[in-house]
Coordinates of C-alpha atoms in Angstrom, one line a residue:
M1 CA 108.1 92.9 94.7
R2 CA 110.9 92.1 97.2
T3 CA 114.1 93.3 95.6
R4 CA 116.3 95.8 97.2
T5 CA 116.3 99.3 95.6
T6 CA 119.8 100.5 94.7
I7 CA 121.2 103.7 93.1
S8 CA 124.4 103.7 91.1
A9 CA 127.4 105.4 92.7
A10 CA 127.6 107.9 89.9
G11 CA 123.9 108.7 90.2
A12 CA 124.2 109.1 93.9
A13 CA 127.1 111.4 93.6
L14 CA 125.3 113.6 91.1
A15 CA 122.2 113.6 93.3
A16 CA 124.3 114.7 96.3
L17 CA 125.7 117.7 94.4
T18 CA 122.6 119.2 92.7
F19 CA 119.1 120.2 93.3
T20 CA 116.8 121.6 90.6
A21 CA 114.6 124.6 90.9
A22 CA 112.3 126.5 88.6
C23 CA 112.3 130.0 90.0
A24 CA 114.1 132.2 92.5
P25 CA 114.1 131.2 96.1
G26 CA 110.9 131.8 97.9
S27 CA 109.1 133.3 94.8
S28 CA 105.5 132.5 94.1
S29 CA 103.5 132.2 90.9
S30 CA 99.9 132.0 89.9
T31 CA 100.6 129.0 87.7
S32 CA 102.4 125.7 88.1
D33 CA 104.4 126.2 84.9
S34 CA 107.9 125.0 85.7
S35 CA 109.2 124.1 82.3
S36 CA 112.7 125.6 82.8
P37 CA 114.1 124.3 86.1
K38 CA 117.6 125.5 87.0
T39 CA 120.4 123.8 88.9
I40 CA 121.3 125.0 92.4
D41 CA 124.6 124.2 93.9
V42 CA 124.0 122.7 97.3
K43 CA 127.2 124.3 98.5
S44 CA 125.1 127.4 98.9
F45 CA 123.4 125.7 101.9
K46 CA 126.6 125.3 103.9
G47 CA 126.4 126.9 107.3
K48 CA 122.6 127.6 107.0
T49 CA 120.0 126.2 109.4
L50 CA 116.5 124.9 108.7
T51 CA 113.9 124.1 111.3
Y52 CA 111.9 120.9 110.7
V53 CA 108.7 120.5 112.8
Y54 CA 107.9 116.8 113.1
F55 CA 105.6 114.3 114.9
T56 CA 106.6 110.7 115.3
D57 CA 104.7 107.5 114.9
G58 CA 107.4 105.5 116.8
P59 CA 110.4 103.8 115.0
D60 CA 110.4 106.5 112.3
E61 CA 112.1 109.0 114.7
Q62 CA 115.5 107.3 114.6
A63 CA 115.2 106.7 110.9
T64 CA 114.5 110.4 110.4
R65 CA 117.4 111.4 112.6
T66 CA 119.7 109.1 110.6
A67 CA 118.5 110.7 107.3
I68 CA 119.0 114.2 108.7
S69 CA 122.6 113.4 109.7
K70 CA 123.2 112.3 106.1
F71 CA 121.6 115.4 104.7
E72 CA 123.8 117.6 107.0
S73 CA 126.9 115.8 105.9
E74 CA 126.1 116.1 102.2
T75 CA 125.0 119.8 102.3
G76 CA 126.8 121.4 105.2
A77 CA 123.5 122.7 106.4
K78 CA 122.1 122.1 109.9
V79 CA 118.6 120.8 110.7
N80 CA 116.9 121.9 113.9
L81 CA 114.5 118.9 114.4
Q82 CA 111.6 119.9 116.6
I83 CA 109.3 117.0 117.7
L84 CA 105.8 117.9 118.8
P85 CA 102.9 115.7 119.8
F86 CA 100.7 114.9 116.8
A87 CA 97.7 116.6 118.5
D88 CA 99.7 119.9 118.6
I89 CA 101.1 120.0 115.1
N90 CA 98.4 122.0 113.4
T91 CA 97.8 124.6 116.2
S92 CA 101.6 125.1 116.6
L93 CA 102.2 125.6 112.9
Q94 CA 99.2 127.9 112.6
A95 CA 100.5 130.0 115.5
R96 CA 104.0 130.2 114.1
L97 CA 102.8 131.2 110.7
S98 CA 100.5 133.9 112.1
A99 CA 103.4 135.2 114.1
G100 CA 105.7 135.4 111.1
N101 CA 107.9 132.6 112.5
A102 CA 107.5 129.9 109.9
P103 CA 109.7 126.9 110.0
E104 CA 111.4 125.8 106.8
A105 CA 109.7 122.4 106.7
A106 CA 107.1 120.3 108.5
R107 CA 105.5 116.9 108.6
V108 CA 101.7 117.2 108.5
A109 CA 98.6 115.0 108.1
D110 CA 96.6 117.7 106.3
W111 CA 98.6 120.1 104.1
H112 CA 95.4 122.0 103.0
L113 CA 95.5 123.9 106.2
F114 CA 98.8 125.5 105.1
K115 CA 98.6 125.8 101.4
D116 CA 98.5 129.6 101.3
E117 CA 101.9 129.6 103.1
A118 CA 103.5 126.6 101.4
V119 CA 105.9 126.5 98.5
D120 CA 104.8 125.0 95.2
F121 CA 107.3 122.2 94.7
K122 CA 106.8 122.3 91.0
Q123 CA 108.4 125.8 90.9
Y124 CA 111.5 124.3 92.4
F125 CA 111.7 120.8 90.9
G126 CA 109.8 121.1 87.6
K127 CA 106.3 120.5 86.3
D128 CA 106.9 116.7 86.2
Y129 CA 108.1 116.4 89.8
A130 CA 104.8 114.8 90.9
S131 CA 105.3 112.0 88.4
Q132 CA 108.1 110.6 90.6
F133 CA 105.3 109.4 93.0
T134 CA 102.5 106.9 92.4
P135 CA 99.5 108.3 90.6
G136 CA 97.4 107.9 93.8
A137 CA 100.0 109.6 96.1
A138 CA 100.6 112.3 93.6
S139 CA 96.9 113.1 93.4
T140 CA 96.8 113.8 97.1
V141 CA 99.2 116.7 97.0
Q142 CA 98.0 118.7 94.0
D143 CA 95.2 121.2 93.9
G144 CA 92.8 121.8 91.0
S145 CA 95.2 124.2 89.3
G146 CA 98.1 121.7 89.4
H147 CA 100.1 123.3 92.2
M148 CA 102.0 120.9 94.4
Y149 CA 102.1 122.2 98.0
A150 CA 103.3 119.1 99.7
V151 CA 105.2 115.9 99.0
P152 CA 103.7 112.5 100.0
S153 CA 106.3 111.1 102.4
D154 CA 104.6 108.0 103.7
I155 CA 101.3 106.2 103.1
T156 CA 99.2 103.5 104.6
I157 CA 96.9 101.0 102.9
N158 CA 94.2 99.2 104.8
G159 CA 94.3 95.4 104.5
P160 CA 93.6 92.2 106.4
M161 CA 95.8 90.0 108.6
I162 CA 95.0 86.4 109.4
N163 CA 95.8 83.9 112.2
V164 CA 97.7 81.4 110.1
D165 CA 97.7 78.8 112.9
A166 CA 94.0 78.9 113.1
F167 CA 93.6 78.6 109.3
K168 CA 95.8 75.6 109.3
K169 CA 93.9 73.9 112.1
A170 CA 90.7 74.4 110.2
G171 CA 92.2 73.1 107.0
V172 CA 91.5 76.3 105.2
A173 CA 94.1 77.5 102.7
V174 CA 95.8 80.9 103.3
P175 CA 94.3 83.1 100.6
T176 CA 96.1 84.7 97.8
K177 CA 93.0 86.3 96.3
W178 CA 89.4 86.3 97.5
T179 CA 86.1 88.0 97.4
W180 CA 84.3 89.3 100.5
D181 CA 81.8 86.4 100.4
E182 CA 84.8 83.9 100.3
L183 CA 86.5 85.8 103.2
V184 CA 83.4 85.6 105.4
A185 CA 82.8 81.9 104.5
D186 CA 86.5 81.0 105.3
A187 CA 86.5 83.1 108.4
K188 CA 83.4 81.5 109.8
K189 CA 84.8 78.0 109.1
V190 CA 88.1 78.9 110.8
A191 CA 86.4 80.5 113.8
A192 CA 84.2 77.4 114.3
A193 CA 87.2 75.0 114.1
N194 CA 89.1 77.1 116.7
N195 CA 86.2 78.0 119.1
M196 CA 86.8 81.7 118.3
K197 CA 84.1 84.1 119.3
Y198 CA 84.1 86.1 116.1
A199 CA 85.0 85.5 112.4
V200 CA 86.0 89.0 111.3
A201 CA 87.2 92.2 113.1
I202 CA 87.5 95.7 111.7
D203 CA 88.8 98.8 113.4
K204 CA 86.1 101.3 114.3
S205 CA 87.3 103.9 111.9
G206 CA 85.8 105.9 109.0
N207 CA 88.9 105.2 107.1
R208 CA 88.6 101.5 107.5
L209 CA 84.8 101.5 106.6
S210 CA 85.8 103.6 103.5
T211 CA 87.7 100.5 102.5
V212 CA 84.4 98.5 102.3
L213 CA 82.7 101.3 100.5
S214 CA 85.4 101.4 97.9
Q215 CA 85.4 97.7 97.4
Y216 CA 81.7 97.9 96.7
G217 CA 82.5 100.6 94.1
T218 CA 82.0 104.0 95.7
S219 CA 83.7 106.6 97.8
M220 CA 82.3 109.6 99.7
I221 CA 84.5 112.3 98.2
G222 CA 86.1 112.4 94.8
P223 CA 88.4 114.6 92.6
G224 CA 87.6 118.3 92.9
N225 CA 86.3 117.8 96.4
K226 CA 82.9 116.6 95.1
N227 CA 80.4 114.4 96.7
V228 CA 80.6 111.2 94.7
L229 CA 78.7 108.8 97.0
D230 CA 76.8 106.3 94.9
K231 CA 73.8 105.6 97.1
A232 CA 72.9 102.2 95.6
K233 CA 76.5 101.0 96.0
A234 CA 76.8 102.5 99.5
T235 CA 73.6 100.7 100.5
K236 CA 75.0 97.4 99.4
A237 CA 78.3 98.0 101.2
L238 CA 76.7 99.1 104.5
T239 CA 74.0 96.4 104.4
F240 CA 76.8 93.8 104.0
F241 CA 78.9 95.3 106.8
T242 CA 76.1 96.0 109.3
D243 CA 74.7 92.5 108.8
L244 CA 78.1 91.1 109.8
V245 CA 78.1 93.2 113.0
K246 CA 74.4 92.7 113.9
S247 CA 74.8 88.9 113.6
D248 CA 78.0 89.0 115.7
V249 CA 80.1 87.6 112.9
A250 CA 82.0 90.8 113.6
P251 CA 82.0 91.9 117.2
K252 CA 78.8 93.8 117.9
D253 CA 79.7 94.8 121.5
F254 CA 83.0 96.2 120.3
W255 CA 81.3 98.3 117.7
L256 CA 78.5 99.7 120.0
G257 CA 80.6 100.0 123.1
S258 CA 83.4 102.2 121.7
G259 CA 81.4 105.3 121.0
S260 CA 82.2 107.6 118.1
K261 CA 86.0 107.6 118.5
Y262 CA 88.5 105.6 116.6
T263 CA 89.0 102.2 118.3
G264 CA 91.3 99.5 117.1
A265 CA 90.3 95.8 117.2
N266 CA 94.0 94.7 117.5
E267 CA 93.5 93.3 121.0
I268 CA 90.7 91.1 119.8
F269 CA 93.0 89.6 117.2
L270 CA 96.0 89.3 119.6
A271 CA 93.7 87.5 122.1
K272 CA 92.9 84.9 119.4
Q273 CA 89.2 85.7 119.4
V274 CA 89.0 86.3 115.7
P275 CA 90.9 84.8 112.7
V276 CA 90.7 87.7 110.3
Y277 CA 91.4 91.4 111.2
L278 CA 91.2 94.3 108.8
S279 CA 93.6 97.1 109.8
G280 CA 96.9 98.2 108.2
P281 CA 100.7 98.0 108.1
W282 CA 101.2 100.1 111.2
Q283 CA 100.2 97.0 113.2
V284 CA 103.1 94.9 111.8
G285 CA 105.8 96.0 114.3
A286 CA 103.6 95.5 117.3
F287 CA 102.3 92.1 116.1
A288 CA 105.8 90.9 115.4
K289 CA 106.6 91.5 119.1
N290 CA 103.3 90.6 120.7
A291 CA 101.4 88.0 118.7
K292 CA 101.7 84.5 120.3
F293 CA 100.7 82.8 117.1
T294 CA 101.7 82.7 113.4
W295 CA 100.1 85.4 111.5
A296 CA 100.4 87.0 108.0
A297 CA 99.1 89.9 105.9
V298 CA 97.0 88.8 103.0
P299 CA 95.4 90.7 100.0
N300 CA 92.3 92.7 100.4
P301 CA 89.0 91.0 99.5
C302 CA 87.2 92.2 96.3
A303 CA 83.6 93.0 95.7
E304 CA 83.0 95.2 92.7
R305 CA 86.6 96.2 92.8
C306 CA 89.7 95.3 94.9
G307 CA 92.4 97.2 96.8
G308 CA 92.3 99.0 100.1
F309 CA 91.8 102.6 101.2
P310 CA 94.8 104.9 101.7
G311 CA 96.0 107.2 104.4
G312 CA 99.1 109.3 104.4
K313 CA 101.4 111.9 105.9
Y314 CA 103.1 114.7 104.0
M315 CA 106.1 117.0 104.1
T316 CA 105.7 120.6 103.2
A317 CA 108.0 123.7 103.1
F318 CA 107.0 127.3 103.8
K319 CA 107.7 130.2 101.5
N320 CA 107.9 132.8 104.2
S321 CA 110.5 131.0 106.3
K322 CA 114.1 132.3 106.5
Q323 CA 115.4 129.7 104.1
P324 CA 112.5 128.6 101.8
E325 CA 114.8 127.2 99.1
L326 CA 116.6 125.1 101.7
G327 CA 113.3 123.9 103.1
A328 CA 112.1 122.8 99.7
A329 CA 115.4 121.1 98.9
F330 CA 115.4 119.2 102.3
V331 CA 111.9 117.9 101.5
E332 CA 112.9 116.8 98.0
W333 CA 116.1 115.2 99.4
M334 CA 114.3 113.2 102.1
N335 CA 112.0 111.8 99.5
R336 CA 114.6 110.7 96.9
S337 CA 114.5 107.0 96.2
Q338 CA 117.3 105.8 98.3
N339 CA 116.6 108.1 101.2
Q340 CA 112.9 107.3 101.3
A341 CA 113.6 103.6 101.1
E342 CA 116.0 103.7 104.1
I343 CA 113.4 105.5 106.2
D344 CA 110.6 103.1 105.1
K345 CA 112.6 100.0 106.0
T346 CA 113.1 101.2 109.6
A347 CA 109.7 102.8 110.2
F348 CA 107.6 100.1 108.5
W349 CA 106.3 102.8 106.2
L350 CA 105.0 102.1 102.7
P351 CA 106.7 104.0 99.9
T352 CA 105.0 106.8 98.0
R353 CA 107.5 106.8 95.1
A354 CA 106.6 105.0 91.9
D355 CA 110.0 103.4 91.5
L356 CA 110.0 102.0 95.0
T357 CA 106.4 100.7 94.7
K358 CA 107.4 98.9 91.5
S359 CA 110.7 97.4 92.9
G360 CA 109.6 96.8 96.4
I361 CA 111.6 97.5 99.6
Q362 CA 113.5 94.9 101.6
Y363 CA 112.3 95.3 105.1
P364 CA 114.6 94.0 107.9
S365 CA 111.7 91.8 109.3
R366 CA 108.2 90.7 108.3
N367 CA 109.2 91.6 104.7
S368 CA 106.6 89.3 103.1
D369 CA 103.8 91.0 105.1
M370 CA 105.0 94.5 104.2
S371 CA 105.3 93.4 100.6
V372 CA 101.6 92.4 100.6
F373 CA 100.7 95.9 101.8
V374 CA 103.0 97.4 99.1
S375 CA 101.2 95.3 96.5
Q376 CA 97.9 96.7 97.5
I377 CA 99.0 100.3 96.5
S378 CA 98.6 99.6 92.8
E379 CA 95.4 97.6 93.4
T380 CA 93.7 100.6 95.2
P381 CA 91.5 102.6 92.9
T382 CA 92.8 106.1 92.2
D383 CA 89.7 107.9 93.2
T384 CA 90.1 106.8 96.8
W385 CA 93.2 109.0 97.1
A386 CA 91.3 112.1 96.3
G387 CA 88.8 111.3 99.0
E388 CA 91.4 110.6 101.7
A389 CA 93.3 113.8 100.8
S390 CA 90.2 116.0 100.9
P391 CA 90.0 118.5 103.8
A392 CA 86.4 117.4 104.2
F393 CA 87.3 113.7 104.7
T394 CA 87.6 113.8 108.5
N395 CA 84.1 115.1 109.1
A396 CA 82.7 112.8 106.4
A397 CA 84.4 109.8 108.0
K398 CA 82.9 110.8 111.4
A399 CA 79.4 110.8 109.8
L400 CA 80.0 107.4 108.3
I401 CA 80.7 106.0 111.7
A402 CA 77.8 107.8 113.3
E403 CA 75.2 106.6 110.7
T404 CA 76.6 103.1 110.8
D405 CA 76.2 103.0 114.6
K406 CA 72.5 103.8 114.3
V407 CA 72.0 101.0 111.9
V408 CA 73.8 98.5 114.1
A409 CA 71.8 99.7 117.1
G410 CA 68.5 99.3 115.3
Q411 CA 67.7 103.0 115.3
Q412 CA 67.5 103.4 111.5
D413 CA 67.6 101.3 108.3
V414 CA 70.5 101.4 105.8
K415 CA 68.7 103.5 103.3
T416 CA 68.2 106.3 105.9
A417 CA 71.8 106.0 106.9
V418 CA 73.0 106.4 103.4
D419 CA 70.7 109.4 102.8
N420 CA 72.0 111.0 106.0
L421 CA 75.6 110.2 105.0
S422 CA 75.2 111.9 101.7
N423 CA 73.8 115.0 103.3
A424 CA 76.7 114.9 105.9
V425 CA 79.3 114.7 103.1
D426 CA 77.8 117.8 101.4
K427 CA 78.0 119.6 104.7
A428 CA 81.6 118.5 105.3
I429 CA 82.6 119.7 101.9
K430 CA 80.9 123.0 102.3
G431 CA 82.5 123.5 105.7
A432 CA 86.0 122.8 104.3
S433 CA 85.6 125.1 101.3

């Protein structure tokens, strides 16, 4: 899991010289049949300029700039990198597309908003292009007809981190595999031995709560944008979780006091008030700098099944831009094995490519922790990816938080919450159709 990915010199040279495409630049098709891709000489890009609209999560900006410089050197093209606040990406892109001023490429959190304007990458890189990525990641970028309107550039997988010092003081072994019942029992023992206020903390997030649903065997939205919530399994999951919060094993005041918005529990973990914290790899860089104790990422607990719950960002290219072929080629190049690996190492991103997930990435620091998160990609059930990628997920996740709040506050029972949640999922799907 921790070997460095390499590409042979001959392979790298060949990759630098060619791109494959399946149809004429910018053309569209009603099918995803791309059985006869053709080779395009990248020398045709020399002197051309593409605009890349981007938002940054932090350390990824410099990694992206470094990759862009390499792309410019290899192709002779120029990249106009335009960085916007995350909150402005969707409205800015929609305005540009409406005005006939499409950029060549963009980084987005939800490609569904732009699929009518996006290129189908299979038309450029062949019908099997999606197979370069993990099955889960590939499933997030293809529609029901097999079109591939985006490329999965980086993903997250939820998972727990523990206070290792506190575990050692309590004489509790650092887990390599555990169930939810074992996690709670261990966490209670560790918290008691260290006079910690809580045993378990989880971000107030519909995505994080979806992890618990998945581990108990169900999701809200499945393939085909269908409501797949199993009410019996959801009832077990939410009963388990809300019992933790109501009993203050997980912080009740944090849950009730943070309203409906996303709220991270990272400060509770950093303050050494809890030994186990369920969040994700985006915390690794900050914890490496700010934690005043030894900590580590550990595998997700299992109930009916294991793994976490995914999140992701995507790169897309626009067919009505001035240089659609260049835009598509840029996205493909940025997500080649060696290039994606270099960005991931600096940005603390998890890979989307199947080869990188199998081989692992050598991160410059906290490599063992990042490797734990990488290992959870293959453990995460495939159906969760369809749910996360659904255009209805955001509103469904908000409903999950709202209904859980009411249970914790004593305003309704779990059965009512699950019934309301199922209705809200139907509404979210209808609204996104």
